Coordinates of C-alpha atoms and ligand atoms in Angstrom, one line a residue:
M1 CA 123.1 104.1 81.6
N2 CA 121.1 100.9 82.2
V3 CA 118.5 100.7 85.0
D4 CA 117.9 97.3 86.4
V5 CA 114.3 96.7 86.9
G6 CA 114.1 93.1 87.8
Q7 CA 115.0 90.7 85.0
R8 CA 114.4 93.5 82.5
E9 CA 116.9 96.2 81.8
Y10 CA 115.9 99.5 80.3
R11 CA 118.0 102.4 79.2
T12 CA 117.2 105.5 81.2
S13 CA 116.5 107.4 78.0
E14 CA 113.8 104.8 77.2
I15 CA 112.3 105.3 80.6
E16 CA 112.3 109.1 80.2
K17 CA 110.4 108.7 77.0
T18 CA 107.8 106.6 78.8
I19 CA 104.4 108.3 78.9
M20 CA 103.4 109.0 82.5
K21 CA 100.9 106.5 83.8
D22 CA 98.3 106.7 86.5
L23 CA 99.9 104.6 89.3
S24 CA 97.6 105.8 92.0
T25 CA 95.9 103.3 94.3
T26 CA 93.8 103.3 97.4
Y27 CA 95.2 101.5 100.4
L28 CA 93.4 101.5 103.8
G29 CA 91.1 104.2 102.4
L30 CA 94.2 106.4 101.8
K31 CA 94.8 107.7 98.3
L32 CA 98.4 106.8 97.4
K33 CA 100.1 108.3 94.3
N34 CA 101.6 104.9 93.6
P35 CA 101.6 101.5 95.3
V36 CA 105.2 101.4 96.5
I37 CA 105.3 101.8 100.3
V38 CA 108.5 101.8 102.3
G39 CA 107.9 99.0 104.9
S40 CA 108.6 99.4 108.6
C41 CA 112.3 99.1 109.4
G42 CA 115.3 101.1 110.6
L43 CA 115.2 103.2 107.4
T44 CA 112.0 104.9 108.5
N45 CA 113.1 106.0 111.9
S46 CA 114.1 109.6 111.0
V47 CA 112.6 112.5 109.2
E48 CA 115.6 112.9 107.0
K49 CA 115.4 109.4 105.7
I50 CA 111.6 109.6 105.2
Q51 CA 112.2 112.8 103.2
E52 CA 114.6 111.0 100.9
F53 CA 112.0 108.3 100.3
A54 CA 109.4 110.9 99.5
D55 CA 111.9 112.6 97.1
N56 CA 112.1 109.3 95.4
N57 CA 108.4 109.1 95.0
A58 CA 107.4 106.6 97.6
G59 CA 103.7 106.1 97.8
A60 CA 103.7 106.0 101.6
V61 CA 106.0 105.2 104.5
V62 CA 105.5 102.8 107.4
L63 CA 107.5 104.0 110.4
K64 CA 109.8 101.8 112.3
S65 CA 107.7 99.9 114.9
L66 CA 107.4 101.0 118.4
F67 CA 108.0 97.7 120.2
E68 CA 105.7 96.7 123.0
E69 CA 108.6 94.5 124.1
Q70 CA 111.1 97.3 123.7
I71 CA 109.1 99.5 126.0
E72 CA 108.7 96.7 128.5
A73 CA 112.4 95.9 128.4
E74 CA 113.2 99.6 129.0
L75 CA 111.0 99.5 132.0
A76 CA 112.4 96.3 133.4
S77 CA 116.1 97.0 132.8
N78 CA 117.9 98.1 135.9
M79 CA 114.6 98.5 137.7
A80 CA 114.3 95.4 139.7
S81 CA 116.2 96.5 142.7
Y82 CA 114.7 100.0 142.6
Q83 CA 111.3 98.5 142.6
S84 CA 111.7 97.0 146.1
D85 CA 114.1 99.5 147.6
Y86 CA 112.8 102.8 146.3
P87 CA 109.2 102.3 145.1
D88 CA 108.7 106.1 144.6
A89 CA 111.8 106.5 142.5
Y90 CA 110.9 103.4 140.6
D91 CA 107.5 104.9 139.7
Y92 CA 109.1 108.1 138.6
I93 CA 111.7 106.4 136.4
R94 CA 109.2 104.0 135.1
N95 CA 107.0 106.9 133.8
Y96 CA 110.0 108.8 132.6
T97 CA 111.4 105.9 130.5
R98 CA 108.0 105.2 129.0
G99 CA 107.5 108.9 128.3
N100 CA 110.8 109.1 126.3
A101 CA 110.2 106.1 124.0
V102 CA 106.7 107.2 123.2
D103 CA 107.5 110.9 123.0
D104 CA 110.3 110.3 120.5
Y105 CA 107.9 108.3 118.4
L106 CA 105.1 110.8 118.5
T107 CA 107.6 113.6 117.6
L108 CA 108.7 111.5 114.6
I109 CA 105.1 111.1 113.4
A110 CA 104.4 114.8 113.8
E111 CA 107.6 116.0 112.1
A112 CA 107.4 113.5 109.3
K113 CA 103.8 114.7 108.6
K114 CA 105.1 118.3 108.4
A115 CA 108.1 117.3 106.2
V116 CA 106.4 115.2 103.5
D117 CA 103.0 115.1 101.8
I118 CA 102.7 111.3 101.6
P119 CA 100.8 109.2 104.1
I120 CA 102.7 108.3 107.3
I121 CA 101.6 105.0 108.7
A122 CA 102.7 104.3 112.3
S123 CA 103.6 100.8 113.4
V124 CA 103.4 99.0 116.7
N125 CA 104.9 95.6 117.2
C126 CA 102.8 93.9 119.7
I127 CA 102.3 90.5 121.3
S128 CA 99.4 91.4 123.6
G129 CA 96.5 93.8 124.0
S130 CA 97.8 95.1 127.3
E131 CA 98.7 98.6 128.4
W132 CA 100.3 99.7 125.2
V133 CA 97.0 100.1 123.4
S134 CA 96.5 103.5 125.0
F135 CA 99.4 104.7 122.9
A136 CA 97.3 104.2 119.8
E137 CA 95.3 107.3 120.7
S138 CA 98.5 109.3 121.0
V139 CA 99.7 108.0 117.6
Q140 CA 96.4 109.2 116.1
K141 CA 96.7 112.6 117.8
A142 CA 100.2 113.0 116.5
G143 CA 98.8 112.9 113.0
A144 CA 99.5 109.4 111.7
D145 CA 97.3 108.5 108.7
A146 CA 97.0 104.9 109.7
L147 CA 98.3 102.4 112.2
E148 CA 99.9 99.1 111.2
L149 CA 99.8 96.4 113.9
N150 CA 102.7 94.1 113.6
V151 CA 101.4 91.2 115.7
S152 CA 104.3 88.9 116.3
L153 CA 103.0 85.3 116.6
L154 CA 105.1 82.2 116.6
P155 CA 102.9 79.2 117.5
S156 CA 105.8 77.4 119.2
N157 CA 104.1 76.7 122.5
P158 CA 102.9 73.0 122.4
Q159 CA 100.5 73.8 125.3
K160 CA 98.6 76.4 123.3
R161 CA 95.8 75.6 121.0
S162 CA 95.8 77.4 117.6
E163 CA 92.5 79.2 118.5
E164 CA 94.1 80.6 121.6
T165 CA 97.1 81.9 119.7
E166 CA 95.0 83.4 116.9
Q167 CA 92.5 85.0 119.3
L168 CA 95.3 87.4 120.1
Y169 CA 94.7 89.0 116.6
F170 CA 91.1 89.6 117.5
D171 CA 91.7 90.9 121.0
I172 CA 94.5 93.3 120.0
V173 CA 92.6 94.7 117.0
K174 CA 89.4 95.1 119.0
K175 CA 91.1 97.0 121.8
V176 CA 92.9 99.3 119.4
S177 CA 89.8 99.8 117.3
D178 CA 87.9 101.0 120.4
R179 CA 90.4 103.8 120.8
I180 CA 91.1 105.2 117.4
S181 CA 89.3 106.1 114.2
I182 CA 92.3 106.1 111.8
P183 CA 92.5 102.9 109.6
I184 CA 94.2 99.9 111.0
A185 CA 96.3 97.4 109.0
L186 CA 97.2 94.1 110.4
K187 CA 100.6 92.8 109.5
M188 CA 100.4 89.1 109.9
S189 CA 102.5 86.1 110.5
R190 CA 102.4 83.4 107.8
Y191 CA 102.1 80.7 110.6
S192 CA 98.5 79.6 110.6
A193 CA 97.0 76.2 109.7
G194 CA 93.7 78.0 108.9
L195 CA 95.0 81.2 107.3
A196 CA 92.2 81.8 104.8
N197 CA 89.6 81.2 107.4
L198 CA 91.4 83.4 109.9
V199 CA 91.8 86.4 107.5
T200 CA 88.2 86.0 106.5
R201 CA 86.9 86.0 110.0
L202 CA 89.1 89.0 110.9
A203 CA 87.8 90.9 107.9
W204 CA 84.2 90.1 108.6
S205 CA 84.2 90.7 112.3
T206 CA 82.1 93.8 113.1
D207 CA 84.0 94.2 116.4
H208 CA 86.8 96.3 114.9
K209 CA 87.9 98.3 112.0
I210 CA 90.6 96.4 110.1
A211 CA 91.1 98.2 106.8
G212 CA 93.7 95.9 105.3
F213 CA 96.2 93.2 105.8
V214 CA 99.9 93.1 105.2
L215 CA 101.1 89.6 104.1
F216 CA 103.5 88.8 105.6
N217 CA 106.0 89.9 108.1
R218 CA 109.4 88.3 107.6
Y219 CA 110.6 87.4 111.1
Y220 CA 114.1 87.2 112.4
R221 CA 115.3 83.7 111.5
P222 CA 117.7 81.5 113.5
D223 CA 120.6 79.7 111.9
I224 CA 123.4 77.4 113.1
N225 CA 127.1 77.9 112.7
I226 CA 128.5 74.5 112.1
D227 CA 132.1 75.6 112.8
S228 CA 131.5 77.0 116.3
M229 CA 128.4 74.8 116.7
T230 CA 126.5 77.8 118.1
M231 CA 123.2 79.5 117.2
S232 CA 123.6 82.4 114.7
T233 CA 121.4 84.7 112.8
A234 CA 120.2 83.8 109.3
E235 CA 120.2 86.3 106.4
I236 CA 118.4 89.5 107.6
F237 CA 117.4 90.5 104.1
S238 CA 115.0 88.7 101.8
T239 CA 115.7 87.5 98.3
P240 CA 113.5 88.1 95.3
A241 CA 112.6 84.4 95.3
E242 CA 110.7 84.9 98.6
I243 CA 107.9 86.8 96.9
T244 CA 106.0 83.6 96.1
E245 CA 104.6 83.1 99.6
S246 CA 102.7 86.4 99.7
L247 CA 101.9 86.1 96.0
R248 CA 100.0 82.9 96.7
W249 CA 98.1 84.3 99.6
I250 CA 97.3 87.6 98.1
G251 CA 96.1 85.8 95.0
L252 CA 93.9 83.5 97.0
L253 CA 92.4 86.1 99.3
S254 CA 92.3 89.5 97.5
G255 CA 89.2 88.6 95.5
A256 CA 87.4 86.9 98.3
V257 CA 88.1 89.3 101.2
K258 CA 86.9 92.9 100.6
K259 CA 89.9 94.5 102.3
D260 CA 93.1 96.0 101.0
F261 CA 96.1 93.7 100.8
A262 CA 99.7 94.9 100.9
A263 CA 102.4 92.4 99.9
S264 CA 105.5 92.3 102.1
T265 CA 108.6 90.0 101.7
G266 CA 110.6 89.6 98.6
V267 CA 109.5 92.7 96.6
H268 CA 112.8 93.9 95.1
D269 CA 111.9 95.1 91.7
S270 CA 109.2 96.3 89.3
E271 CA 108.5 92.8 88.1
A272 CA 107.6 91.7 91.7
V273 CA 105.3 94.7 92.1
I274 CA 103.5 94.0 88.9
K275 CA 103.0 90.3 89.9
Q276 CA 101.6 91.4 93.3
L277 CA 99.2 93.9 91.6
L278 CA 98.1 91.2 89.1
A279 CA 97.4 88.9 92.1
G280 CA 95.2 91.7 93.6
A281 CA 97.5 93.6 96.0
A282 CA 96.5 97.2 96.6
A283 CA 100.1 98.1 97.5
V284 CA 103.4 96.5 98.2
Q285 CA 106.0 97.2 100.9
V286 CA 109.7 97.2 100.2
V287 CA 112.5 96.9 102.8
S288 CA 115.4 94.7 101.9
A289 CA 115.8 96.2 98.4
L290 CA 116.0 99.6 99.9
Y291 CA 118.7 98.6 102.4
Q292 CA 120.6 97.0 99.5
N293 CA 120.1 99.6 96.8
G294 CA 119.2 102.9 98.5
P295 CA 116.1 105.0 98.2
H296 CA 116.6 105.5 94.5
R297 CA 115.4 101.9 94.0
I298 CA 111.8 103.3 94.4
S299 CA 112.2 105.5 91.3
E300 CA 113.6 102.6 89.4
I301 CA 110.7 100.3 90.4
L302 CA 108.2 103.0 89.4
A303 CA 109.9 103.5 86.0
G304 CA 109.8 99.8 85.4
I305 CA 106.1 99.6 86.2
E306 CA 105.4 102.5 83.8
K307 CA 107.4 100.9 81.1
W308 CA 105.6 97.6 81.4
M309 CA 102.2 99.4 81.4
E310 CA 103.3 101.2 78.2
E311 CA 104.2 97.8 76.6
K312 CA 100.8 96.4 77.6
S313 CA 98.9 99.5 76.7
F314 CA 97.6 100.1 80.3
T315 CA 97.0 103.6 81.5
A316 CA 96.1 103.0 85.1
L317 CA 96.6 100.3 87.7
A318 CA 92.9 99.6 87.7
D319 CA 93.4 98.3 84.1
F320 CA 95.2 95.2 85.4
R321 CA 95.0 95.0 89.2
G322 CA 93.6 91.7 90.3
K323 CA 93.4 90.3 86.8
L324 CA 95.2 87.2 88.0
S325 CA 93.6 86.9 91.5
Y326 CA 92.1 83.5 92.3
S327 CA 88.7 84.8 91.3
N328 CA 89.9 86.1 87.9
A329 CA 92.7 83.9 86.8
E330 CA 92.1 81.4 84.0
N331 CA 93.8 78.7 86.1
P332 CA 93.1 79.6 89.7
A333 CA 94.0 76.1 90.9
A334 CA 97.6 77.1 90.4
Y335 CA 97.3 79.1 93.7
E336 CA 96.3 76.0 95.6
R337 CA 98.7 73.6 94.0
I338 CA 101.4 72.3 96.4
Q339 CA 102.7 69.1 94.9
F340 CA 105.1 68.7 91.9
M341 CA 103.2 66.0 90.1
K342 CA 104.9 66.3 86.7
Q343 CA 108.3 67.1 85.3
F344 CA 109.1 70.8 85.5
A345 CA 111.7 72.2 83.1
G346 CA 113.5 68.9 82.9
I347 CA 113.6 68.4 86.6
S348 CA 111.9 65.2 87.7
Ligands
LIG401 C1 116.5 95.6 109.4 C2 115.0 95.3 109.4 C3 114.2 95.9 110.4 C4 112.9 95.6 110.4 N1 112.1 96.2 111.4 C5 110.7 96.0 111.4 C6 109.9 96.7 112.3 O1 110.3 97.5 113.1 N2 108.6 96.5 112.2 C7 108.0 95.6 111.3 O2 106.8 95.5 111.2 N3 108.8 95.0 110.4 C8 110.1 95.2 110.4 N4 110.9 94.6 109.5 C9 110.3 93.6 108.5 C10 110.0 94.4 107.2 O3 109.1 95.4 107.4 C11 109.5 93.5 106.1 O4 108.2 92.9 106.5 C12 110.5 92.3 105.8 O5 111.8 92.8 105.8 C13 110.1 91.7 104.5 O6 110.2 92.6 103.4 P1 111.4 92.7 102.4 O7 111.5 91.4 101.7 O8 111.0 93.8 101.5 O9 112.6 93.0 103.2 C14 112.3 94.8 109.5 C15 113.1 94.2 108.5 C16 114.5 94.5 108.5 C17 115.3 93.8 107.4

């Protein structure tokens, strides 16, 4: 049987012969047995599925996000008339709805922690530092090893200055930091005209405890159906070609900013993981490839990394991690290059 590990194909018998390598890494201060994390998505919303990922040797799991908007939408739906006509009932139902969404999430954290021995990272999708931040304490109490803040920013409002938009990151992280002691990862949007400066300021600020950055979230993307001439949804899953955006920024920032970076978007195979590690990532997050190939994809990716390490005579990730970051690469300018000034592979 052949195992597809990116552009390389290895026979499973060859993989079995591979000497076990030390794939362990430290991410957000957590010791992971390997750098392959299941990213936040619908696949991490049940203990059974999390167990399957652990059985396939995932390094850690990020739970499906608890959405600030989802909670607010739950509260708002069907409540408008109640609010004015039956204020007491409204208050009761308001608390009840909130209790359910949060309780289910906290139960998931606690049960996942009991079921598997890999780190469980909780996730909150947020757009403000409002009421929801008190939930962070409950997330910690339930046993989460870390909290990933999925701050959804789209700088689409022409009235809003970039500083105003980006201040949200600082406000949210500060408010959450004041309440919890578990490590915090910030999952970022790629939309910033001053990304390197923003990440550096976030990393250096003494106001909060960001332990690492996840670059980048891949947002829902709109599309247009030209037959019906209506708005539609673009492809939900990434392609392997999409790895380049986070590769550039992890390469640029990992050596300069002393925090852990996890790559997210476009990591589908072992080759992509190796590239991100060479660029300086402490870990990678995989989602689309798991939807498309199942949990076994993790084992295949790990086998591919070990095989490559064997070929290169590496025994541990530390032997090569960051070797091609901006600070270490022979040609770091490649990370900053944005123009095609000469002919590439016959394309002019
Ligand atoms: C179906 C689906 C659901 C997702 N749900 C979440 C979520 O709840 N929270 C979050 O931070 N990211 C979510 N994401 C984004 C992924 O975590 C990830 O950042 C993105 O898919 C890019 O990684 P990939 O190229 O490996 O798919 C979701 C992605 C998909 C495809």
